[in-house]
CSV table of N, CA and C and ligand atoms in Angstrom, one decimal:
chain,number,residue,atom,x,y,z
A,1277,UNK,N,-104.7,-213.5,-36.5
A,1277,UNK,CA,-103.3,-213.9,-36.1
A,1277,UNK,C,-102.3,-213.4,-37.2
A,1278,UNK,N,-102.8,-213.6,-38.3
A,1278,UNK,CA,-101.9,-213.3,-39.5
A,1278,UNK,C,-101.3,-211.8,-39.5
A,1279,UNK,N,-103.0,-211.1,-39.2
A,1279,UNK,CA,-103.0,-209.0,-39.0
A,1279,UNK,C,-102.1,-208.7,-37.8
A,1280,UNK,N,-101.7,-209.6,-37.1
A,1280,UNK,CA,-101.3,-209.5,-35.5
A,1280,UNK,C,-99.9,-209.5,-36.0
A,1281,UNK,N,-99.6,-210.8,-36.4
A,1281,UNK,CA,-97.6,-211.2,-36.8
A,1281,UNK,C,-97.4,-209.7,-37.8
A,1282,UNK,N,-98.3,-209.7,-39.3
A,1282,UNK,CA,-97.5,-208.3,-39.8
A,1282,UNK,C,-97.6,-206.4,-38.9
A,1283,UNK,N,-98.6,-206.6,-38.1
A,1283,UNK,CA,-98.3,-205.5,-37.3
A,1283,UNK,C,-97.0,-205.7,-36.2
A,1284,UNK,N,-96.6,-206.7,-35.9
A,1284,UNK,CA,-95.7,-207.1,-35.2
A,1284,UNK,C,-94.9,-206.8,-36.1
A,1285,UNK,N,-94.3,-207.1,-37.0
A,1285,UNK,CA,-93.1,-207.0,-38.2
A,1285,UNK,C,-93.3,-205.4,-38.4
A,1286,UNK,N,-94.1,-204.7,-39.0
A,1286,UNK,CA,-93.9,-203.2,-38.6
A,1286,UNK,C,-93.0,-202.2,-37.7
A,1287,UNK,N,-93.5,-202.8,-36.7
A,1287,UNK,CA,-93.5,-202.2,-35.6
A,1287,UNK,C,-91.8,-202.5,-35.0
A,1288,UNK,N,-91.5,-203.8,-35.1
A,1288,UNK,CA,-90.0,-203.9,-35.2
A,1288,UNK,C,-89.1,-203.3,-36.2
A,1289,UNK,N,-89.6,-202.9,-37.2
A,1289,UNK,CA,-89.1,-202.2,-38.4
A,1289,UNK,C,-89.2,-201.1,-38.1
A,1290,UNK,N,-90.2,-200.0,-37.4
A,1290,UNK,CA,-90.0,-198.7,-37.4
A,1290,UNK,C,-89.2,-198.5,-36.2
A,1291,UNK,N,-89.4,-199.6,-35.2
A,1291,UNK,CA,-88.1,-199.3,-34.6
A,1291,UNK,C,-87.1,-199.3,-34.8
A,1292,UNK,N,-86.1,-199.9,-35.7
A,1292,UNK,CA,-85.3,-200.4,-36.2
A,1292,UNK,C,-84.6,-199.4,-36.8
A,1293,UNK,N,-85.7,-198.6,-38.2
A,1293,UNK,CA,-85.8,-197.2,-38.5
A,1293,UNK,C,-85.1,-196.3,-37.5
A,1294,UNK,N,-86.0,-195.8,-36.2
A,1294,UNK,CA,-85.9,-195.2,-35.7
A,1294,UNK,C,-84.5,-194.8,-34.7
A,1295,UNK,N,-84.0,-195.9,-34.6
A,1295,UNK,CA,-82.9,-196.3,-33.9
A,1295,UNK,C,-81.8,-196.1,-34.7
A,1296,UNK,N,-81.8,-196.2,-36.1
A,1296,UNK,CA,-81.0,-196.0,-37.6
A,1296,UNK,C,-80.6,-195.1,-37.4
A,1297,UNK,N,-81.9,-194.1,-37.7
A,1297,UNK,CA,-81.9,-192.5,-37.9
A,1297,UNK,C,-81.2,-191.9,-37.0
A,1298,UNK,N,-81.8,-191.9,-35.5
A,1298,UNK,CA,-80.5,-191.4,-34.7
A,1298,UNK,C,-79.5,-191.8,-34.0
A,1299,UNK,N,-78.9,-193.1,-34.3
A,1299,UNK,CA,-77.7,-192.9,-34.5
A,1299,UNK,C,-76.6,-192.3,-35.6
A,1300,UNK,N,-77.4,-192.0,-37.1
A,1300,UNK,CA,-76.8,-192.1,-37.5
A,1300,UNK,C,-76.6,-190.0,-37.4
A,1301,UNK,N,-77.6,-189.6,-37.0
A,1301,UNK,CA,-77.2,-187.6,-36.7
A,1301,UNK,C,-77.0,-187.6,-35.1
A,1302,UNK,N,-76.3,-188.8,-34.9
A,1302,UNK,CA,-75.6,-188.3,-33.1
A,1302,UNK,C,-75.9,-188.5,-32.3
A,1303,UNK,N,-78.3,-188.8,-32.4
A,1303,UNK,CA,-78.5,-188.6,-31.3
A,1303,UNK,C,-79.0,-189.8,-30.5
A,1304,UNK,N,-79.1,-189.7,-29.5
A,1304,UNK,CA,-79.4,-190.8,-28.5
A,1304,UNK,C,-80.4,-191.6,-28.5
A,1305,UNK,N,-80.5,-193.0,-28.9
A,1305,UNK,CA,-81.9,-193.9,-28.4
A,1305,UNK,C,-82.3,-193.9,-27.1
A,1306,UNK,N,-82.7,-192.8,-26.4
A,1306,UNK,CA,-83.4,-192.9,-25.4
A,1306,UNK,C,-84.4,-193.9,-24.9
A,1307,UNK,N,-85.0,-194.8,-23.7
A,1307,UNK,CA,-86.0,-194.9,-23.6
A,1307,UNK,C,-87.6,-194.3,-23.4
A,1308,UNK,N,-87.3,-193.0,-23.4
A,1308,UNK,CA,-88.5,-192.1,-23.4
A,1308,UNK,C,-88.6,-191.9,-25.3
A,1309,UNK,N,-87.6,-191.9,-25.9
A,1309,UNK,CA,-87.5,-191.9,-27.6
A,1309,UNK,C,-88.4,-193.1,-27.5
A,1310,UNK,N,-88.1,-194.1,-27.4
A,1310,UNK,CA,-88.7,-195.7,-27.8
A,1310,UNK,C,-90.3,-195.7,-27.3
A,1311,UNK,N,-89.9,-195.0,-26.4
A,1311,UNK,CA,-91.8,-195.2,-25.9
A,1311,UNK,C,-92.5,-194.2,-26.5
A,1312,UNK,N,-91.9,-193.2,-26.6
A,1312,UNK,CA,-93.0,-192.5,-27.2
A,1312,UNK,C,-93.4,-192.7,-29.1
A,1313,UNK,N,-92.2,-193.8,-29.4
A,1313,UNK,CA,-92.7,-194.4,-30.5
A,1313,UNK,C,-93.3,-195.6,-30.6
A,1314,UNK,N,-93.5,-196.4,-29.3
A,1314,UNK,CA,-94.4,-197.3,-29.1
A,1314,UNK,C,-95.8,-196.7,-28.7
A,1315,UNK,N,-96.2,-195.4,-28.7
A,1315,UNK,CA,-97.6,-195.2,-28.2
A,1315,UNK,C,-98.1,-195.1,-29.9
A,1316,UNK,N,-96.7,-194.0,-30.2
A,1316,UNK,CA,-97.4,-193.5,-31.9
A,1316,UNK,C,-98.0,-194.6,-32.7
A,1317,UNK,N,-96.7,-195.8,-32.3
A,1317,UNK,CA,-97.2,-197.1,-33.2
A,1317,UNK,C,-98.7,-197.6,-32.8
A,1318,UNK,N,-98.9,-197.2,-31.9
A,1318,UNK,CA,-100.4,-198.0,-31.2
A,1318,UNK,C,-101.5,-197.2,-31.8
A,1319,UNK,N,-101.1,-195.8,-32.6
A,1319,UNK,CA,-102.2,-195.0,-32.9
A,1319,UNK,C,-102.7,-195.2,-34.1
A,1320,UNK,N,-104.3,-195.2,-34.1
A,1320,UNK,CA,-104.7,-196.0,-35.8
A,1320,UNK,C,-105.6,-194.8,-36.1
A,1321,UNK,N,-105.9,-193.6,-35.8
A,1321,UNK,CA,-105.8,-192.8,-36.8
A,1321,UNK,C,-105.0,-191.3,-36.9
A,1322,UNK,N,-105.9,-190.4,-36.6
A,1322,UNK,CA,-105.0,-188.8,-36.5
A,1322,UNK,C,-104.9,-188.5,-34.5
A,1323,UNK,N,-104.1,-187.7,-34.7
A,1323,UNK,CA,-103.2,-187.7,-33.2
A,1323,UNK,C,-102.5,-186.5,-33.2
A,1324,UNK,N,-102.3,-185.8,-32.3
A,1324,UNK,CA,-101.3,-184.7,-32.2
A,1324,UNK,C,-100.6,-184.7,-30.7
A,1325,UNK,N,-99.8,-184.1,-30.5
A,1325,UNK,CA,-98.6,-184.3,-29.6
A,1325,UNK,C,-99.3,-184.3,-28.3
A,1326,UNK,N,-100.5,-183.3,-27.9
A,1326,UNK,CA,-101.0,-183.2,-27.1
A,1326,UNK,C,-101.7,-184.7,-26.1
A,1327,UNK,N,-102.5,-185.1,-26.8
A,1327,UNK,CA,-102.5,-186.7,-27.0
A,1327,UNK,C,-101.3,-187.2,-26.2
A,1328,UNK,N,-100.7,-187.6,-26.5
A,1328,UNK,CA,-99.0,-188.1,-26.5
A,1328,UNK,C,-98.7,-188.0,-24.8
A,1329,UNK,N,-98.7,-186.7,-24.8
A,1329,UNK,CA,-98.4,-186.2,-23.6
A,1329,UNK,C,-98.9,-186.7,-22.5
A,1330,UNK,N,-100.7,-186.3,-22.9
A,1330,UNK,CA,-101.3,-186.8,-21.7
A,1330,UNK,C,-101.2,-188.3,-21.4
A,1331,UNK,N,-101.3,-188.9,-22.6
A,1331,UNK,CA,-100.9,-190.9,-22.1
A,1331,UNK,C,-100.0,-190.5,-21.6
A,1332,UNK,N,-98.7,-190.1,-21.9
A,1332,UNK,CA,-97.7,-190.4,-20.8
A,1332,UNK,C,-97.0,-190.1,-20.2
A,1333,UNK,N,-97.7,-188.9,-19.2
A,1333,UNK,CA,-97.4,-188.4,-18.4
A,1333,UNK,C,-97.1,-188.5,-17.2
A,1334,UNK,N,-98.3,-189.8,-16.7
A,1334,UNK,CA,-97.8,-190.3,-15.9
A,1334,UNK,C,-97.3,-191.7,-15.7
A,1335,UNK,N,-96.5,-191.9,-16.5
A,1335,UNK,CA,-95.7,-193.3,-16.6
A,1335,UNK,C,-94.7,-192.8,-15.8
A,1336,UNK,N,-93.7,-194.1,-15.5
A,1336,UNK,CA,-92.7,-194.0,-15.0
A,1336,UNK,C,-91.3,-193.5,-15.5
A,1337,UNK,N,-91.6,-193.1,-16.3
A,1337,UNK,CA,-90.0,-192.3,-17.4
A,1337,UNK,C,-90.3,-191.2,-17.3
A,1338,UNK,N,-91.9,-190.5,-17.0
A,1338,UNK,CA,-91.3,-189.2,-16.9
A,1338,UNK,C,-91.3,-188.3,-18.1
A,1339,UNK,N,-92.3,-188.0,-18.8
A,1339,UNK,CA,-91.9,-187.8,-20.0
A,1339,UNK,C,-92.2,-186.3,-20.3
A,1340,UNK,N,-91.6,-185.4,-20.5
A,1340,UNK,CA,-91.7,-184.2,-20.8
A,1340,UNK,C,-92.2,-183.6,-22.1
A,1341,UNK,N,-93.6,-182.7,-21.6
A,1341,UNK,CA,-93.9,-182.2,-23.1
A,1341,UNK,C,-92.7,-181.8,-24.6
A,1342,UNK,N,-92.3,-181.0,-23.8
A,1342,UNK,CA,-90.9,-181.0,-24.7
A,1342,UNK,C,-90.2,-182.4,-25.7
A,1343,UNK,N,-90.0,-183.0,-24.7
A,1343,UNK,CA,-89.6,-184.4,-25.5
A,1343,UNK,C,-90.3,-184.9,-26.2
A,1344,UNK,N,-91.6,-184.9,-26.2
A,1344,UNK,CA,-93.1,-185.4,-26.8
A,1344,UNK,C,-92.5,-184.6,-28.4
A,1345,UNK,N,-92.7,-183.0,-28.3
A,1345,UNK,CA,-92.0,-182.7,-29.5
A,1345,UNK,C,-91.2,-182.7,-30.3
A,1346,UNK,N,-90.0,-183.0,-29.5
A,1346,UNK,CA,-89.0,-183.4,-29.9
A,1346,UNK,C,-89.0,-184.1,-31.1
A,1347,UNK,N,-89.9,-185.5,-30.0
A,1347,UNK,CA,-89.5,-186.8,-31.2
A,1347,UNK,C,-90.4,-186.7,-32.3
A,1348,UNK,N,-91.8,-185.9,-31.8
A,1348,UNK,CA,-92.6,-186.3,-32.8
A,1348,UNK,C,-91.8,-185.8,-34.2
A,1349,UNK,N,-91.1,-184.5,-34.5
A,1349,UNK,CA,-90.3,-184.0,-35.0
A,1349,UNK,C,-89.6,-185.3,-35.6
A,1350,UNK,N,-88.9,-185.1,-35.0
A,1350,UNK,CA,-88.1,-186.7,-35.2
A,1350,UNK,C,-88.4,-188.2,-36.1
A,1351,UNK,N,-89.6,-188.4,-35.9
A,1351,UNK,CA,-90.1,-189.6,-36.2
A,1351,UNK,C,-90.9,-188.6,-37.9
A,1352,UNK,N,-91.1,-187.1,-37.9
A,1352,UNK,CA,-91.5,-187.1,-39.2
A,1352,UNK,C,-90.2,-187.2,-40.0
A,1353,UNK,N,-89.1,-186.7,-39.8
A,1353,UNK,CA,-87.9,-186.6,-40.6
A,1353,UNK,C,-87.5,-187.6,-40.8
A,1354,UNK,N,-88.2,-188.5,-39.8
A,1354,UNK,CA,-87.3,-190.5,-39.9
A,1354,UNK,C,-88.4,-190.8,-41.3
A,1355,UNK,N,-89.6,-190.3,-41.1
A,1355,UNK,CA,-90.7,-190.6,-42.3
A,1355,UNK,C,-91.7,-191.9,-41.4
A,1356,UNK,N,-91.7,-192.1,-40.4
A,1356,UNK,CA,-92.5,-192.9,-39.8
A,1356,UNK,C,-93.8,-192.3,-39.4
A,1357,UNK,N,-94.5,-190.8,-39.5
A,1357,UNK,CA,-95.5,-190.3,-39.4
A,1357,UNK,C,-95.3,-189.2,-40.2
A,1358,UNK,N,-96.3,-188.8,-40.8
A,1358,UNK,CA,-96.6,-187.6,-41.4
A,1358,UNK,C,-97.5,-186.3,-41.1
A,1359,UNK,N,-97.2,-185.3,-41.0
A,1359,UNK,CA,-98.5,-184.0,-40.7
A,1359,UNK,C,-99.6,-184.2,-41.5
A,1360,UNK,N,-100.7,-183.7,-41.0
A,1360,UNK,CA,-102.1,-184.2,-41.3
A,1360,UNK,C,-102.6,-183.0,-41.9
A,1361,UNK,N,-102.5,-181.8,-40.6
A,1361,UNK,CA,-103.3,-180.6,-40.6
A,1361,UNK,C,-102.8,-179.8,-39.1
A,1362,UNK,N,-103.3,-178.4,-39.3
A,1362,UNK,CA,-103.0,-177.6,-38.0
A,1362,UNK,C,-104.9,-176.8,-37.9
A,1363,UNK,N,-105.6,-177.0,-38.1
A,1363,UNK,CA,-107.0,-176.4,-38.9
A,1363,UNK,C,-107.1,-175.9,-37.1
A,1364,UNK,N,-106.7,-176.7,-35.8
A,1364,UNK,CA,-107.1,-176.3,-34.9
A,1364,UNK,C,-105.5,-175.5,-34.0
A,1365,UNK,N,-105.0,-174.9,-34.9
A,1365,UNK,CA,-103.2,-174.3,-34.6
A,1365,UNK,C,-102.3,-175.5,-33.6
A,1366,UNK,N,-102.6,-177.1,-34.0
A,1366,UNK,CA,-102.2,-177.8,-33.6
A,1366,UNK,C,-102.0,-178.7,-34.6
A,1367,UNK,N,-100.6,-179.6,-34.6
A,1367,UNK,CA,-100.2,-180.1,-35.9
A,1367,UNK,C,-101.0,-181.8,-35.6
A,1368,UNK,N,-101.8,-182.1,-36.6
A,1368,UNK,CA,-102.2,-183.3,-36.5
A,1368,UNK,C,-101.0,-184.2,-37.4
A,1369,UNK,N,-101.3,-185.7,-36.8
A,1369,UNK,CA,-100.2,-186.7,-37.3
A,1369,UNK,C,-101.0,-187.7,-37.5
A,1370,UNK,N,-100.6,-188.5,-38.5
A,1370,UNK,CA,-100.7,-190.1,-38.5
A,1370,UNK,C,-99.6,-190.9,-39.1
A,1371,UNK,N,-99.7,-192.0,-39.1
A,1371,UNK,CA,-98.4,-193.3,-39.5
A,1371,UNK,C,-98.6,-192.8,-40.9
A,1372,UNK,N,-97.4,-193.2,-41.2
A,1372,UNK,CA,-97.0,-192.5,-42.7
A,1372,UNK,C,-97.5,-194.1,-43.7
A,1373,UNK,N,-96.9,-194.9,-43.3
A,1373,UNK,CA,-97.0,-196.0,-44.4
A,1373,UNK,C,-98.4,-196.7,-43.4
A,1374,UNK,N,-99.2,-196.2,-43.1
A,1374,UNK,CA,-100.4,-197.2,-43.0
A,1374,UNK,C,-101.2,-197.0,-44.0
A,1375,UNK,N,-102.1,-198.3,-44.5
A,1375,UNK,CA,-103.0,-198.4,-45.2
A,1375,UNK,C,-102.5,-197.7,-47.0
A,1376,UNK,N,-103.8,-197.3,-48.0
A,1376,UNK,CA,-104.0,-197.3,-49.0
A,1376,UNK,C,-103.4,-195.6,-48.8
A,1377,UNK,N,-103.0,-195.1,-50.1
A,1377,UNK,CA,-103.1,-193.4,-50.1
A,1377,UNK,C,-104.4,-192.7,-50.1
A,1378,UNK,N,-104.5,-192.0,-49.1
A,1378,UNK,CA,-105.9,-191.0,-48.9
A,1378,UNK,C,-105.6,-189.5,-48.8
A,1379,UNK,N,-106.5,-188.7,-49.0
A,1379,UNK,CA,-106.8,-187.4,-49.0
A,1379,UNK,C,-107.8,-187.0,-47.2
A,1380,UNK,N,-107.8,-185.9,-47.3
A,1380,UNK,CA,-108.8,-185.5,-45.6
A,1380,UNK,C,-110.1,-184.8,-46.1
A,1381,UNK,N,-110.9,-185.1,-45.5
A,1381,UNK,CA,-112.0,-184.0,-44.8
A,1381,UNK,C,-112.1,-183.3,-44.3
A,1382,UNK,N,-111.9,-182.1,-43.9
A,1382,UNK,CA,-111.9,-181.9,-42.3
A,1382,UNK,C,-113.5,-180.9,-42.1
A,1383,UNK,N,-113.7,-180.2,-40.9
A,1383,UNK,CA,-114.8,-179.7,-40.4
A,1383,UNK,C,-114.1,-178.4,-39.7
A,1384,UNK,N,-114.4,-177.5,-40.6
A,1384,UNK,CA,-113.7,-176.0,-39.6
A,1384,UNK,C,-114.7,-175.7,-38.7
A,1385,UNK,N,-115.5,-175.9,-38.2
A,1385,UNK,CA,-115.8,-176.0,-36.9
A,1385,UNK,C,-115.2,-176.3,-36.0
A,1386,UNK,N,-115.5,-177.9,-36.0
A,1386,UNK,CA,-114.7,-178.9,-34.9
A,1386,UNK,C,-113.7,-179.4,-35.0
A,1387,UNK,N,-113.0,-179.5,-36.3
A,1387,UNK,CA,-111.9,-179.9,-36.4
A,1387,UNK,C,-112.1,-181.7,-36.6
A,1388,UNK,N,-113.1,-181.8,-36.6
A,1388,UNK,CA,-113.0,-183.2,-37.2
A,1388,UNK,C,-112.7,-183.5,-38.3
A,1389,UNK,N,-111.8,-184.7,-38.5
A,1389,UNK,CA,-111.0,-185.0,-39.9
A,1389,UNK,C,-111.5,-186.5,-40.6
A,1390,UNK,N,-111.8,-186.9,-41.3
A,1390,UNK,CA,-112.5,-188.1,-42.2
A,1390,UNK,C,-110.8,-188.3,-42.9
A,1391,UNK,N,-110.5,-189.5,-43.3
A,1391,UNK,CA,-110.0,-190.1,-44.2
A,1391,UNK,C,-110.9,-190.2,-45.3
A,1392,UNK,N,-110.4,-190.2,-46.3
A,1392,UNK,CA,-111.0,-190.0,-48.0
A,1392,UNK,C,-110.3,-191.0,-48.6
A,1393,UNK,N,-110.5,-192.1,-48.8
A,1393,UNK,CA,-109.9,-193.2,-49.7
A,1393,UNK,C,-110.8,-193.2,-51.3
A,1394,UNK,N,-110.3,-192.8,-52.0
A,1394,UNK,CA,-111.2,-192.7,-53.6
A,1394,UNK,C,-110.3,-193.1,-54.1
A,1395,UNK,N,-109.9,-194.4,-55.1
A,1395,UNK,CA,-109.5,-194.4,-55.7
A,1395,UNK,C,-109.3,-193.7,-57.4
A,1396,UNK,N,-110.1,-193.1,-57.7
A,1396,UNK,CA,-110.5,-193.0,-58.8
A,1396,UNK,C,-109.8,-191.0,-58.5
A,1397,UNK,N,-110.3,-190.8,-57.6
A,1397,UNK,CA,-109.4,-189.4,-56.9
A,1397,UNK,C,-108.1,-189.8,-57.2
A,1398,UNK,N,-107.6,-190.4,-56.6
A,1398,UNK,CA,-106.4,-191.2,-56.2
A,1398,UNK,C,-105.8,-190.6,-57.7
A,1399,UNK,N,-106.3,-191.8,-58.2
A,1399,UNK,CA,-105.5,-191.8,-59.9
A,1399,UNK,C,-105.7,-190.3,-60.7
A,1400,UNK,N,-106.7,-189.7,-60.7
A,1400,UNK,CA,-106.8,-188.5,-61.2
A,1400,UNK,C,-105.7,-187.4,-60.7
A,1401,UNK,N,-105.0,-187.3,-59.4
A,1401,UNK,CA,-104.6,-186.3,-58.6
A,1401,UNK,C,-103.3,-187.2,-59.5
A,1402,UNK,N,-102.6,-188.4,-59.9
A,1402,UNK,CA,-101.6,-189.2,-60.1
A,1402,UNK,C,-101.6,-188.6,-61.8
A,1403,UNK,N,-102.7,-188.1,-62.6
A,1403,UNK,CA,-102.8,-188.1,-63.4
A,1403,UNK,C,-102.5,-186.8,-63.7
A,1404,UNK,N,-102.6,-185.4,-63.1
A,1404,UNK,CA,-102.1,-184.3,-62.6
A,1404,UNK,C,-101.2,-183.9,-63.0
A,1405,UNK,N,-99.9,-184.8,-62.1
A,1405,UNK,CA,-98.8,-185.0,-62.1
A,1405,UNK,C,-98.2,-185.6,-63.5
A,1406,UNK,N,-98.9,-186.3,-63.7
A,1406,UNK,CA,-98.1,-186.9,-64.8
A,1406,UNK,C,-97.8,-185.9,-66.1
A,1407,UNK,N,-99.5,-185.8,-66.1
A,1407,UNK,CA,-99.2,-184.7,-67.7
A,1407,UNK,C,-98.9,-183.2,-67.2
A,1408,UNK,N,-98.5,-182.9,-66.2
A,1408,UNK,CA,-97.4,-182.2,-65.9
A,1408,UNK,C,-95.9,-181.9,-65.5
A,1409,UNK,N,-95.8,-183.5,-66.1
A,1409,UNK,CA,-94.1,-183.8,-66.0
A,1409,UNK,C,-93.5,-183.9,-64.5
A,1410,UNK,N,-94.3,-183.6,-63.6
A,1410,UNK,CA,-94.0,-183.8,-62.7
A,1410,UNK,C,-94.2,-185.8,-61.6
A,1411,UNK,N,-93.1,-185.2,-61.0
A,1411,UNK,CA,-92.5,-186.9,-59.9
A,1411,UNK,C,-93.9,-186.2,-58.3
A,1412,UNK,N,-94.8,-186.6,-58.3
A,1412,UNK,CA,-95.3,-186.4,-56.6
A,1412,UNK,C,-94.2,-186.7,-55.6
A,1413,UNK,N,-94.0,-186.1,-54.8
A,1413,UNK,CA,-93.5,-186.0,-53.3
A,1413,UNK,C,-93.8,-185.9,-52.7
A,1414,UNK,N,-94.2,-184.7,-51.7
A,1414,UNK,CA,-95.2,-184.6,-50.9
A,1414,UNK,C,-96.2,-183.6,-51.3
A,1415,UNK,N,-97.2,-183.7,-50.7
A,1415,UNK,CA,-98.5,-183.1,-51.1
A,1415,UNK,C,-99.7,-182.7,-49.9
A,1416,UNK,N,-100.6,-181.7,-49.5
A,1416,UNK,CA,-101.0,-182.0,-48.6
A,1416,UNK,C,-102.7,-181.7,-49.7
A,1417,UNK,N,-103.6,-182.2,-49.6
A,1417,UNK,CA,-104.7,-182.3,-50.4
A,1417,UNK,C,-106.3,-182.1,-49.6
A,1418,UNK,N,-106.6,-181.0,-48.9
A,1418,UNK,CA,-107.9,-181.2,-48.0
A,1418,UNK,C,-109.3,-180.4,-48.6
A,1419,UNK,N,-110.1,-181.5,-48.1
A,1419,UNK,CA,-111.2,-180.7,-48.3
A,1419,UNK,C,-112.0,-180.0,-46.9
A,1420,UNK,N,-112.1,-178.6,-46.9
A,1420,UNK,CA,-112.8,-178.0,-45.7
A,1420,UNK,C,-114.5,-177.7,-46.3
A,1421,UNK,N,-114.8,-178.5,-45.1
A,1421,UNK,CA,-116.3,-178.2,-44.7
A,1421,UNK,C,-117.5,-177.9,-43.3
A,1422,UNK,N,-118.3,-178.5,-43.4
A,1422,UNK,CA,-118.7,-178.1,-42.0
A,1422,UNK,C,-119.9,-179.6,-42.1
A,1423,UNK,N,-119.3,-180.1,-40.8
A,1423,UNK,CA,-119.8,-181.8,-40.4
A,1423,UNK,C,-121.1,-181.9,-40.4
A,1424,UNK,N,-121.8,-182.6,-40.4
A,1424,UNK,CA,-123.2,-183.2,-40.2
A,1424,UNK,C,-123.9,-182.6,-38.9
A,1425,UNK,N,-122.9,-183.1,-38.0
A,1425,UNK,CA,-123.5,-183.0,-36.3
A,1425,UNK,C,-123.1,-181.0,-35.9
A,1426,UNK,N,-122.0,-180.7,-36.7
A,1426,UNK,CA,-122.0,-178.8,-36.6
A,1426,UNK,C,-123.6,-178.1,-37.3
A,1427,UNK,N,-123.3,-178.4,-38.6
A,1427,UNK,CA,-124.7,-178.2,-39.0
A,1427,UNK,C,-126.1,-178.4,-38.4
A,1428,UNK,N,-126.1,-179.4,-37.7
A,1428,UNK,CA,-127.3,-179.6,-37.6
A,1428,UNK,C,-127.4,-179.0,-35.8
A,1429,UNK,N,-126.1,-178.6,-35.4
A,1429,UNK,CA,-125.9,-177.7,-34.3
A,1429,UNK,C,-126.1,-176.3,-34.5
A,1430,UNK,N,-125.7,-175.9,-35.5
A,1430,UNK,CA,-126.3,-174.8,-36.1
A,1430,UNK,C,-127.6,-174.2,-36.4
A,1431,UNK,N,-128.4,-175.3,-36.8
A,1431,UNK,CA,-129.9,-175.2,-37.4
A,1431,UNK,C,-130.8,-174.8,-36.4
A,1432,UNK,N,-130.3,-175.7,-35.0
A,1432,UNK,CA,-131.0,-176.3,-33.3
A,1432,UNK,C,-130.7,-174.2,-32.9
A,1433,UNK,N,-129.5,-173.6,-33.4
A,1433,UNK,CA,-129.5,-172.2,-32.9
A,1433,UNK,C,-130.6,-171.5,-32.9
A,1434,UNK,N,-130.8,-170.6,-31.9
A,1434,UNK,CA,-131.9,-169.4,-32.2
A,1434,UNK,C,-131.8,-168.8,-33.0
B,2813,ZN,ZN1,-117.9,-180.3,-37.1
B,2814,ZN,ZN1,-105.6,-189.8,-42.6
């Protein structure tokens, strides 16, 4: 119940955000805007526009690939999601403030992507920064490899 009320408090906040943001460059709170930041909110790990689309496509708003882009756009500049990766020439996303700071895996094969929570990573990559005078901002940090189930798809080859 407790995980339920602060996901609820989130979720009213990135709308809230969201609604900020464009009012404040002009542009319109649509309801196709709101929904399609109520699906992103619903998403708990990596996601790309394509995704998006297909949920909701056939709802009743109507929702145009286009617009899908749009906002996703939108919602990174608001800072409510962040780019992940393009490894398949498509931009992966996830919620920007969810969870602890992590790094990726990914699989150039399949394009499967792992979350990497290391703390000890964490602090070292913080450590980087420091004794190089540098403030972190943004960063993108991946490791490419080739998955368990590719590999062992590979082996099964003639
Ligand atoms: Zn793979
Ligand atoms: Zn991630």
């Amino acid at each position: 119940v407790v995980r339920d009320s602060k996901r609820t408090g989130m979720t009213l906040q990135a709308r809230y955000r969201f609604r900020r943001f464009l009012r404040n460059r002009g542009g319109n709170v649509t309801a196709q805007r709101m929904r399609i930041l109520r699906n992103v909110l619903a998403q708990t790990g990596h996601f790309d526009a394509e995704q998006i689309v297909q949920d909701l496509k056939n709802g009743r708003l109507g929702i145009s690939r286009a617009t899908v882009y749009r906002t996703l756009a939108e919602l990174e500049q608001c800072n409510l999601i962040r780019k992940v990766d393009n490894i398949s020439r498509r931009w992966r996303y996830e919620r920007a403030a969810d969870g602890v700071r992590h790094e990726h895996i990914l699989c150039v094969k399949c394009g499967k992507i792992i979350d990497v929570c290391d703390t000890i990573l964490e602090q070292r990559i913080a450590d980087v920064f420091r004794s190089n005078g540098f403030e972190s901002s943004n960063r993108a940090f991946h490791f490419f490899g080739i998955c368990k189930q590719c590999k062992a798809g590979m082996k099964n080859q003639p």
